[in-house]
Short mmCIF file of C-alpha atoms and ligand atoms in Angstrom, two decimals:
data_model
loop_
_atom_site.label_atom_id
_atom_site.label_comp_id
_atom_site.label_asym_id
_atom_site.label_seq_id
_atom_site.Cartn_x
_atom_site.Cartn_y
_atom_site.Cartn_z
CA MET Q 1 26.75 -0.89 -62.70
CA THR Q 2 26.62 -4.42 -61.26
CA ALA Q 3 26.29 -7.21 -63.80
CA VAL Q 4 23.06 -9.20 -63.65
CA VAL Q 5 23.80 -12.83 -62.84
CA ASP Q 6 21.92 -15.36 -64.89
CA ALA Q 7 19.57 -17.05 -62.39
CA ASN Q 8 19.21 -20.21 -64.37
CA PRO Q 9 21.89 -20.61 -67.02
CA GLN Q 10 21.04 -24.27 -67.67
CA ASP Q 11 17.60 -23.16 -68.95
CA ARG Q 12 19.34 -21.34 -71.74
CA ALA Q 13 21.82 -23.99 -72.87
CA GLY Q 14 20.73 -25.65 -76.09
CA ASP Q 15 17.86 -23.23 -76.67
CA PRO Q 16 18.09 -22.24 -80.36
CA ASP Q 17 16.01 -19.09 -79.82
CA HIS Q 18 18.34 -17.97 -77.08
CA THR Q 19 21.35 -18.66 -79.29
CA ARG Q 20 19.81 -16.69 -82.14
CA VAL Q 21 19.06 -13.71 -79.90
CA HIS Q 22 22.54 -13.85 -78.40
CA GLU Q 23 24.16 -13.83 -81.85
CA LEU Q 24 22.01 -10.96 -83.07
CA VAL Q 25 22.93 -8.88 -80.02
CA GLU Q 26 26.64 -9.50 -80.61
CA GLN Q 27 26.22 -8.48 -84.27
CA LEU Q 28 24.39 -5.32 -83.22
CA LEU Q 29 27.15 -4.36 -80.79
CA ALA Q 30 29.90 -5.11 -83.30
CA GLY Q 31 28.22 -3.02 -86.03
CA HIS Q 32 27.19 -0.16 -83.73
CA PRO Q 33 29.59 0.22 -80.78
CA PRO Q 34 27.50 2.13 -78.20
CA ALA Q 35 30.34 4.47 -77.23
CA GLY Q 36 30.68 5.79 -80.77
CA THR Q 37 27.06 5.64 -81.99
CA ALA Q 38 24.37 8.28 -81.47
CA PRO Q 39 21.61 6.86 -79.20
CA ALA Q 40 18.84 7.21 -81.80
CA GLU Q 41 20.99 5.48 -84.42
CA PHE Q 42 21.85 2.63 -82.06
CA LEU Q 43 18.22 2.15 -81.06
CA GLY Q 44 17.15 2.25 -84.72
CA ALA Q 45 19.61 -0.56 -85.48
CA GLN Q 46 18.35 -2.50 -82.44
CA PHE Q 47 14.78 -2.14 -83.73
CA ASP Q 48 15.75 -3.24 -87.25
CA ALA Q 49 17.50 -6.32 -85.83
CA GLY Q 50 14.26 -7.38 -84.10
CA LEU Q 51 15.76 -6.77 -80.66
CA ALA Q 52 13.46 -3.97 -79.52
CA TRP Q 53 10.76 -6.35 -78.24
CA VAL Q 54 11.67 -9.90 -79.27
CA HIS Q 55 8.05 -11.10 -78.81
CA PHE Q 56 6.71 -8.58 -81.35
CA ALA Q 57 6.33 -9.68 -84.97
CA GLU Q 58 9.24 -9.48 -87.42
CA GLY Q 59 9.28 -6.05 -89.04
CA SER Q 60 7.75 -4.47 -85.92
CA GLY Q 61 10.92 -4.47 -83.84
CA GLY Q 62 10.64 -8.13 -82.89
CA LEU Q 63 11.36 -11.71 -83.89
CA GLY Q 64 8.12 -13.42 -82.82
CA LEU Q 65 9.89 -15.15 -79.89
CA ARG Q 66 9.08 -15.69 -76.19
CA PRO Q 67 8.98 -12.39 -74.25
CA GLU Q 68 11.37 -13.55 -71.54
CA LEU Q 69 14.17 -13.69 -74.11
CA GLN Q 70 14.16 -9.89 -74.02
CA ARG Q 71 16.10 -10.18 -70.78
CA THR Q 72 19.00 -11.72 -72.69
CA VAL Q 73 19.03 -8.62 -74.86
CA GLN Q 74 18.72 -6.17 -71.97
CA GLU Q 75 21.40 -7.81 -69.84
CA ARG Q 76 23.97 -7.82 -72.61
CA LEU Q 77 23.17 -4.29 -73.76
CA ALA Q 78 23.35 -2.98 -70.18
CA LEU Q 79 26.82 -4.48 -69.81
CA ALA Q 80 27.85 -2.78 -73.06
CA ARG Q 81 26.38 0.52 -71.77
CA ALA Q 82 24.06 0.79 -74.74
CA PRO Q 83 21.28 3.43 -74.64
CA HIS Q 84 17.94 2.29 -73.21
CA PRO Q 85 14.68 3.46 -74.83
CA TYR Q 86 12.84 3.87 -71.50
CA GLY Q 87 14.76 6.96 -70.44
CA ARG Q 88 14.12 8.67 -73.78
CA ASN Q 89 10.43 7.80 -74.06
CA PRO Q 90 9.12 6.09 -70.90
CA ILE Q 91 5.41 6.21 -71.67
CA GLY Q 92 5.77 5.41 -75.35
CA TYR Q 93 8.14 2.52 -74.70
CA GLY Q 94 6.39 1.09 -71.64
CA MET Q 95 2.76 1.56 -72.63
CA GLY Q 96 2.31 2.95 -76.15
CA ALA Q 97 4.27 0.26 -77.94
CA PRO Q 98 2.48 -2.77 -76.42
CA THR Q 99 -0.88 -1.09 -77.08
CA VAL Q 100 -0.07 -0.36 -80.72
CA ALA Q 101 1.37 -3.86 -81.15
CA MET Q 102 -1.78 -5.49 -79.82
CA HIS Q 103 -4.47 -3.30 -81.37
CA GLY Q 104 -2.84 -1.40 -84.26
CA SER Q 105 -3.24 -1.96 -87.99
CA GLU Q 106 -0.23 -2.86 -90.16
CA SER Q 107 0.16 0.76 -91.25
CA GLN Q 108 -0.04 1.98 -87.64
CA LEU Q 109 2.65 -0.50 -86.56
CA HIS Q 110 4.81 0.67 -89.41
CA ARG Q 111 4.22 4.37 -88.75
CA TYR Q 112 4.58 4.48 -84.96
CA LEU Q 113 6.89 1.84 -83.52
CA ARG Q 114 10.34 2.67 -84.84
CA PRO Q 115 10.47 6.41 -83.99
CA LEU Q 116 8.79 5.60 -80.66
CA PHE Q 117 11.55 3.12 -79.83
CA THR Q 118 14.37 5.44 -80.88
CA GLY Q 119 12.88 8.29 -78.83
CA GLU Q 120 12.62 10.53 -81.87
CA GLU Q 121 8.86 10.70 -81.24
CA VAL Q 122 7.90 10.85 -77.56
CA TRP Q 123 4.44 9.69 -76.43
CA CYS Q 124 2.13 10.68 -73.58
CA GLN Q 125 -0.98 9.15 -71.99
CA LEU Q 126 -4.19 11.19 -72.14
CA PHE Q 127 -6.47 9.23 -69.79
CA SER Q 128 -7.00 11.15 -66.51
CA GLU Q 129 -9.40 14.07 -66.32
CA PRO Q 130 -10.34 16.47 -63.51
CA GLY Q 131 -13.46 14.34 -62.85
CA ALA Q 132 -12.06 10.92 -63.76
CA GLY Q 133 -8.87 9.48 -62.25
CA SER Q 134 -9.24 6.15 -60.45
CA ASP Q 135 -12.57 5.74 -62.20
CA VAL Q 136 -11.11 6.64 -65.59
CA ALA Q 137 -13.94 4.93 -67.50
CA SER Q 138 -16.27 7.73 -66.36
CA LEU Q 139 -14.32 10.30 -68.42
CA SER Q 140 -16.06 13.14 -70.29
CA CYS Q 141 -13.76 14.20 -73.14
CA ARG Q 142 -15.93 13.86 -76.28
CA ALA Q 143 -15.08 12.70 -79.79
CA VAL Q 144 -17.76 13.17 -82.44
CA ARG Q 145 -17.50 11.63 -85.88
CA ASP Q 146 -17.38 13.94 -88.91
CA GLY Q 147 -16.87 11.92 -92.11
CA ASP Q 148 -13.40 10.38 -92.05
CA GLU Q 149 -12.41 12.40 -89.00
CA TRP Q 150 -13.29 12.76 -85.32
CA VAL Q 151 -13.67 16.13 -83.61
CA VAL Q 152 -12.42 16.14 -80.03
CA ASN Q 153 -13.33 18.56 -77.23
CA GLY Q 154 -12.44 18.23 -73.56
CA GLN Q 155 -9.70 18.38 -70.95
CA LYS Q 156 -7.10 15.92 -69.69
CA VAL Q 157 -4.89 16.35 -66.64
CA TRP Q 158 -1.65 15.05 -65.06
CA THR Q 159 -0.36 14.31 -68.56
CA THR Q 160 3.29 13.42 -68.06
CA LEU Q 161 5.64 14.69 -70.78
CA ALA Q 162 2.82 16.15 -72.93
CA HIS Q 163 5.08 19.19 -73.46
CA VAL Q 164 7.66 17.12 -75.37
CA SER Q 165 5.33 14.59 -76.97
CA LYS Q 166 4.61 14.06 -80.62
CA PHE Q 167 1.73 11.63 -80.00
CA GLY Q 168 -0.78 11.03 -77.22
CA MET Q 169 -2.85 7.95 -76.34
CA LEU Q 170 -6.29 9.47 -76.06
CA VAL Q 171 -9.44 7.83 -74.71
CA ALA Q 172 -12.60 9.77 -75.51
CA ARG Q 173 -16.33 9.27 -75.13
CA THR Q 174 -17.92 8.54 -78.48
CA ASP Q 175 -21.33 7.30 -77.25
CA PRO Q 176 -22.70 8.91 -74.07
CA ASN Q 177 -25.85 6.78 -74.23
CA GLN Q 178 -23.91 3.59 -73.51
CA PRO Q 179 -22.78 2.55 -70.00
CA LYS Q 180 -19.45 4.13 -69.13
CA HIS Q 181 -17.14 1.31 -70.24
CA LYS Q 182 -18.94 0.75 -73.54
CA GLY Q 183 -19.06 4.25 -75.06
CA LEU Q 184 -15.30 4.86 -75.27
CA THR Q 185 -12.95 4.89 -78.26
CA TYR Q 186 -9.15 5.00 -78.31
CA PHE Q 187 -7.15 7.29 -80.61
CA VAL Q 188 -3.58 8.27 -81.28
CA VAL Q 189 -3.61 12.06 -81.37
CA ASP Q 190 -0.97 14.28 -82.94
CA MET Q 191 0.02 16.65 -80.13
CA GLU Q 192 1.01 19.26 -82.72
CA ALA Q 193 -2.50 19.34 -84.27
CA PRO Q 194 -4.41 22.66 -84.18
CA GLY Q 195 -6.56 22.96 -81.03
CA VAL Q 196 -4.23 21.01 -78.69
CA GLU Q 197 -3.07 23.23 -75.83
CA VAL Q 198 -0.55 22.03 -73.23
CA ARG Q 199 -0.17 23.91 -69.93
CA PRO Q 200 2.40 23.03 -67.23
CA LEU Q 201 1.44 21.71 -63.79
CA ARG Q 202 4.15 22.00 -61.14
CA GLN Q 203 4.99 19.24 -58.74
CA ILE Q 204 6.37 19.17 -55.19
CA THR Q 205 9.92 18.99 -56.62
CA GLY Q 206 9.47 22.34 -58.40
CA GLU Q 207 9.47 20.61 -61.76
CA ALA Q 208 6.58 20.40 -64.19
CA GLU Q 209 6.87 16.86 -65.51
CA PHE Q 210 3.17 16.81 -66.16
CA ASN Q 211 0.53 19.06 -67.72
CA GLU Q 212 -3.07 19.97 -68.34
CA VAL Q 213 -4.07 19.33 -71.96
CA TYR Q 214 -7.04 21.07 -73.57
CA PHE Q 215 -8.69 19.92 -76.80
CA THR Q 216 -10.73 22.43 -78.77
CA ASP Q 217 -12.19 21.09 -82.02
CA VAL Q 218 -9.13 18.90 -82.58
CA ARG Q 219 -9.48 16.77 -85.70
CA ILE Q 220 -8.19 13.19 -85.65
CA PRO Q 221 -8.32 11.10 -88.84
CA ASP Q 222 -10.29 7.88 -88.34
CA SER Q 223 -7.18 6.03 -89.52
CA GLU Q 224 -5.55 7.02 -86.18
CA ARG Q 225 -8.15 5.10 -84.16
CA LEU Q 226 -6.79 2.06 -82.25
CA GLY Q 227 -9.34 -0.74 -82.06
CA ASP Q 228 -13.01 -0.52 -82.98
CA VAL Q 229 -15.41 2.29 -82.18
CA GLY Q 230 -16.76 1.64 -78.66
CA GLU Q 231 -13.85 -0.70 -77.85
CA GLY Q 232 -11.75 1.98 -76.15
CA TRP Q 233 -11.95 0.42 -72.69
CA ARG Q 234 -10.60 -2.91 -73.94
CA VAL Q 235 -7.69 -1.14 -75.64
CA SER Q 236 -7.13 1.02 -72.54
CA LEU Q 237 -6.74 -2.09 -70.40
CA THR Q 238 -3.70 -3.09 -72.45
CA THR Q 239 -2.19 0.33 -71.74
CA LEU Q 240 -3.09 0.22 -68.03
CA MET Q 241 -1.79 -3.33 -67.44
CA ASN Q 242 1.48 -2.40 -69.09
CA GLU Q 243 1.63 0.87 -67.14
CA ARG Q 244 1.70 -0.96 -63.81
CA VAL Q 245 4.49 -3.22 -64.93
CA SER Q 246 6.32 -0.35 -66.59
CA ILE Q 247 6.31 1.59 -63.31
CA GLY Q 248 6.68 -1.19 -60.75
CA GLY Q 249 7.76 -4.30 -62.64
CA ASN Q 250 11.41 -3.61 -63.40
CA VAL Q 251 14.17 -6.09 -62.65
CA PRO Q 252 17.12 -3.79 -61.96
CA PRO Q 253 20.59 -5.09 -61.15
CA LYS Q 254 20.83 -6.43 -57.58
CA GLY Q 255 21.28 -3.67 -54.99
CA SER Q 256 20.90 -0.83 -57.51
CA GLY Q 257 18.60 2.21 -57.61
CA PRO Q 258 17.37 4.01 -54.46
CA ILE Q 259 18.68 1.29 -52.12
CA ALA Q 260 22.18 1.71 -53.60
CA GLU Q 261 22.03 5.41 -52.72
CA ALA Q 262 20.98 4.54 -49.15
CA VAL Q 263 23.89 2.09 -48.76
CA LYS Q 264 26.34 4.64 -50.21
CA ILE Q 265 25.26 7.39 -47.82
CA TRP Q 266 25.25 4.97 -44.85
CA ARG Q 267 28.88 4.07 -45.73
CA ASP Q 268 30.03 7.63 -46.52
CA LYS Q 269 28.63 8.93 -43.23
CA GLY Q 270 30.35 6.13 -41.31
CA TYR Q 271 27.25 4.95 -39.43
CA THR Q 272 28.02 2.29 -36.81
CA ASP Q 273 24.69 2.18 -34.94
CA PRO Q 274 23.37 -1.42 -35.25
CA ALA Q 275 19.76 -0.18 -35.15
CA VAL Q 276 20.35 1.94 -38.26
CA LYS Q 277 22.09 -0.98 -39.95
CA ASP Q 278 19.11 -3.17 -39.08
CA GLN Q 279 16.74 -0.71 -40.76
CA LEU Q 280 18.98 -0.55 -43.82
CA MET Q 281 19.12 -4.35 -44.09
CA CYS Q 282 15.32 -4.62 -43.83
CA LEU Q 283 14.94 -2.18 -46.71
CA TRP Q 284 17.64 -3.91 -48.74
CA THR Q 285 15.87 -7.23 -48.25
CA ARG Q 286 12.53 -5.74 -49.36
CA ALA Q 287 14.21 -4.33 -52.48
CA GLU Q 288 15.68 -7.72 -53.28
CA VAL Q 289 12.36 -9.51 -52.68
CA LEU Q 290 10.64 -7.09 -55.07
CA ARG Q 291 13.38 -7.57 -57.66
CA LEU Q 292 13.06 -11.36 -57.51
CA THR Q 293 9.24 -11.22 -57.49
CA ASN Q 294 9.32 -9.12 -60.66
CA TRP Q 295 11.86 -11.46 -62.19
CA ARG Q 296 9.61 -14.44 -61.54
CA ALA Q 297 6.57 -12.57 -62.90
CA SER Q 298 8.41 -11.65 -66.10
CA GLN Q 299 9.56 -15.26 -66.60
CA ASN Q 300 6.02 -16.55 -66.08
CA ARG Q 301 4.53 -14.12 -68.59
CA LYS Q 302 4.03 -16.29 -71.63
CA VAL Q 303 2.35 -13.56 -73.64
CA GLY Q 304 3.32 -9.91 -73.85
CA THR Q 305 0.42 -8.43 -71.86
CA PRO Q 306 0.71 -8.64 -68.09
CA GLY Q 307 -2.31 -9.71 -66.02
CA PRO Q 308 -3.80 -8.17 -62.85
CA GLU Q 309 -0.97 -9.66 -60.79
CA GLY Q 310 1.18 -6.83 -62.23
CA SER Q 311 -0.41 -4.71 -59.49
CA ILE Q 312 1.68 -6.57 -56.87
CA GLY Q 313 4.91 -5.04 -58.15
CA LYS Q 314 3.29 -1.61 -58.46
CA VAL Q 315 2.11 -1.57 -54.82
CA ALA Q 316 5.39 -2.91 -53.45
CA PHE Q 317 7.48 -0.56 -55.59
CA ALA Q 318 5.55 2.52 -54.42
CA GLU Q 319 5.72 1.70 -50.72
CA LEU Q 320 9.36 0.59 -50.88
CA ASN Q 321 10.50 3.71 -52.73
CA LYS Q 322 8.80 5.96 -50.24
CA ASP Q 323 10.39 4.13 -47.30
CA VAL Q 324 13.89 3.92 -48.81
CA THR Q 325 14.02 7.58 -49.83
CA ALA Q 326 12.70 8.71 -46.41
CA PHE Q 327 15.34 6.56 -44.67
CA THR Q 328 18.05 8.00 -46.94
CA LEU Q 329 17.05 11.55 -46.12
CA GLY Q 330 17.17 10.65 -42.42
CA LEU Q 331 20.76 9.41 -42.85
CA LEU Q 332 21.70 12.85 -44.18
CA GLY Q 333 20.66 14.46 -40.88
CA ALA Q 334 20.23 18.24 -41.07
CA ASP Q 335 21.48 18.22 -44.69
CA GLY Q 336 18.38 16.27 -45.53
CA MET Q 337 16.34 19.45 -45.06
CA LEU Q 338 18.23 21.38 -47.74
CA TYR Q 339 16.75 21.27 -51.22
CA GLY Q 340 18.71 22.73 -54.13
CA SER Q 341 16.05 24.81 -55.84
CA TYR Q 342 12.31 24.90 -56.34
CA ALA Q 343 12.79 26.88 -59.55
CA MET Q 344 10.42 25.79 -62.31
CA ARG Q 345 12.00 23.17 -64.55
CA ARG Q 346 10.58 21.27 -67.55
CA PRO Q 347 12.14 17.78 -67.60
CA VAL Q 348 12.33 15.87 -70.87
CA THR Q 349 11.95 12.52 -69.12
CA ALA Q 350 10.02 11.29 -66.09
CA MET Q 351 11.05 9.94 -62.69
CA SER Q 352 14.73 10.69 -63.02
CA PHE Q 353 16.46 11.85 -59.84
CA ASP Q 354 19.55 14.00 -59.48
CA ASN Q 355 19.82 13.76 -55.69
CA PRO Q 356 18.23 12.01 -52.67
CA HIS Q 357 16.16 15.09 -51.77
CA GLN Q 358 14.51 15.15 -55.18
CA ALA Q 359 14.01 11.38 -55.05
CA PHE Q 360 12.30 11.67 -51.64
CA LEU Q 361 9.88 14.32 -52.91
CA ARG Q 362 9.17 12.71 -56.29
CA CYS Q 363 8.55 9.24 -54.84
CA ARG Q 364 5.53 10.51 -52.88
CA ALA Q 365 3.68 10.30 -56.20
CA ASN Q 366 4.53 6.62 -56.78
CA SER Q 367 1.45 5.47 -54.88
CA ILE Q 368 -0.81 7.71 -57.02
CA GLU Q 369 0.53 7.60 -60.60
CA GLY Q 370 -0.39 4.63 -62.74
CA GLY Q 371 -3.28 3.82 -60.36
CA THR Q 372 -3.32 4.45 -56.61
CA THR Q 373 -2.25 1.85 -54.05
CA GLU Q 374 -5.89 1.59 -52.88
CA VAL Q 375 -7.05 0.85 -56.42
CA MET Q 376 -4.24 -1.67 -56.94
CA LYS Q 377 -5.39 -3.45 -53.75
CA ASN Q 378 -8.95 -3.51 -55.10
CA ILE Q 379 -7.69 -5.12 -58.32
CA LEU Q 380 -5.66 -7.71 -56.42
CA GLY Q 381 -8.55 -8.44 -54.07
CA GLU Q 382 -11.15 -8.82 -56.78
CA ARG Q 383 -9.25 -10.20 -59.77
CA VAL Q 384 -6.45 -12.22 -58.18
CA LEU Q 385 -7.88 -13.33 -54.83
CA GLY Q 386 -11.51 -13.51 -56.01
CA LEU Q 387 -12.91 -11.44 -53.13
CA PRO Q 388 -16.32 -9.75 -53.49
CA GLY Q 389 -16.18 -6.61 -55.63
CA ASP Q 390 -16.96 -2.97 -54.84
CA ILE Q 391 -20.62 -2.02 -55.22
CA ARG Q 392 -20.86 -0.28 -58.60
CA THR Q 393 -24.23 1.36 -59.12
CA ASP Q 394 -23.30 3.07 -62.41
CA LYS Q 395 -21.92 0.02 -64.21
CA ASP Q 396 -24.94 -0.71 -66.42
CA ARG Q 397 -26.51 2.75 -66.56
CA PRO Q 398 -26.11 4.94 -69.63
CA TRP Q 399 -23.18 7.29 -68.90
CA ILE Q 400 -25.31 10.34 -69.66
CA GLU Q 401 -27.73 9.48 -66.83
CA VAL Q 402 -25.04 9.14 -64.14
CA PRO Q 403 -24.79 12.27 -61.94
CA ARG Q 404 -21.38 13.98 -62.08
CA SER Q 405 -19.87 16.77 -60.02
C1 LIG R 1 3.21 12.02 -60.99
C2 LIG R 1 1.93 11.64 -61.69
C3 LIG R 1 1.94 11.41 -63.05
C4 LIG R 1 0.77 11.08 -63.72
N1 LIG R 1 0.81 10.92 -65.08
C5 LIG R 1 -0.33 10.65 -65.75
C6 LIG R 1 -0.33 10.57 -67.18
O1 LIG R 1 0.71 10.71 -67.83
N2 LIG R 1 -1.51 10.35 -67.81
C7 LIG R 1 -2.68 10.18 -67.14
O2 LIG R 1 -3.70 9.95 -67.78
N3 LIG R 1 -2.72 10.27 -65.78
C8 LIG R 1 -1.58 10.51 -65.07
N4 LIG R 1 -1.60 10.61 -63.71
C9 LIG R 1 -2.89 10.53 -63.01
C10 LIG R 1 -3.09 9.30 -62.16
O3 LIG R 1 -3.34 8.17 -62.94
C11 LIG R 1 -4.26 9.61 -61.22
O4 LIG R 1 -3.83 10.65 -60.36
C12 LIG R 1 -4.68 8.41 -60.42
O5 LIG R 1 -5.26 7.44 -61.23
C13 LIG R 1 -5.68 8.80 -59.30
O6 LIG R 1 -6.72 9.58 -59.81
P1 LIG R 1 -7.12 10.95 -59.09
O7 LIG R 1 -5.89 11.76 -58.91
O8 LIG R 1 -8.23 11.55 -59.86
O9 LIG R 1 -7.63 10.55 -57.63
P2 LIG R 1 -9.06 9.98 -57.24
O10 LIG R 1 -9.46 8.92 -58.20
O11 LIG R 1 -9.99 11.13 -57.05
O12 LIG R 1 -8.76 9.29 -55.85
C14 LIG R 1 -8.71 10.04 -54.61
C15 LIG R 1 -8.46 9.06 -53.48
O13 LIG R 1 -9.55 8.12 -53.39
C16 LIG R 1 -9.06 6.78 -53.46
N5 LIG R 1 -10.00 5.94 -54.22
C17 LIG R 1 -10.59 6.24 -55.40
N6 LIG R 1 -11.39 5.23 -55.80
C18 LIG R 1 -11.29 4.25 -54.85
C19 LIG R 1 -11.87 2.96 -54.69
N7 LIG R 1 -12.73 2.46 -55.60
N8 LIG R 1 -11.53 2.23 -53.59
C20 LIG R 1 -10.67 2.74 -52.67
N9 LIG R 1 -10.08 3.97 -52.75
C21 LIG R 1 -10.40 4.71 -53.84
C22 LIG R 1 -7.73 6.88 -54.19
O14 LIG R 1 -6.88 5.80 -53.86
C23 LIG R 1 -7.19 8.22 -53.69
O15 LIG R 1 -6.55 8.05 -52.44
C24 LIG R 1 -0.44 10.95 -63.00
C25 LIG R 1 -0.45 11.16 -61.61
C26 LIG R 1 0.72 11.51 -60.97
C27 LIG R 1 0.68 11.74 -59.48
#
């Protein structure tokens, strides 16, 4: 792996917070050499040192520092080949943790964050439904209060990693008489609770990364609610904003990922055609522009929660991945048509590729998952550029009166 070069080392000199983080990372590595430490143990020690998310509060995996200092941690740990929590629990790490940190009670922070970070408890996102995807606020899954508990009935769909998850982030309708955004409440649901049924859904790769999830009289203690009753949309926005950045906002090492595979195959195959090289260079440049754009966005983020501009990285990431993986398959010539096996597989993590063929097929979904490219463009148009919004006739009507198919 290529080392990440510090873009602006002078910014860091003399910064006591940076020095503190740097020293803590060195202590972590000295006490838990990654090569000889089980991943969950290493990540547990990282959490306890406050190096999981440095901008979270002390005791919750953080140090109460500026979020951009997390890069110092990540860069050093990547060089030391330490385990990364994303691969073990992508949805929990990228979306669950920031949502719990922002809206959770003290006891929820204490209960959820550490095993989420170590990957001992995987999380999934229970938002989309058969009748509510882009317009997720129109969802129908119902939660009805019964004393200190809520009783949930309904169906979710496209739930990535539900089959290996301990907890799910569930948005349910608790007041159908309110307009769609106002009658929602957000819960953390135990995926092992009676009445939760997970069924595989197969993808174009042959794998079933995602699932249908059915809820039949599932009981959730009120203590597992995140945010107030009726505030589910506000809490969901934290999850959704982080989802976009989690999918499209990474700052990988320069020239790594899908573009590295393209360059490798171009070299291995001995291509000399300048037109092919020109295409490769255009893609490489786009990958680098995205990397630097995401770097700038992460440096500018003064608080943990990304804003609507996070959609820029998501759109660019989706289109770039599709183009790079299609180009790579083209470089393989006739071999590009051979796919290992469409046999049903149940991955334990999401978006991990074993070969360029799988990457090509899986990347088709990048412009759908986490919000479609069309919806991202709407967000950018309306909330970043200030263009006139879509006409929304159901916005202020009670949800129960809005016709549904
Ligand atoms: C691989 C993968 C993993 C996923 N994982 C999860 C998960 O873990 N949890 C979860 O909750 N969901 C998950 N999803 C669901 C995903 O969030 C939805 O598929 C997505 O939001 C789109 O919803 P939809 O499929 O219902 O399409 P629809 O909303 O029905 O959209 C259909 C088409 O209409 C377009 N469209 C819709 N509204 C507008 C508009 N206002 N303006 C312009 N165009 C519009 C869309 O862009 C799309 O092209 C996953 C999806 C995929 C593909």
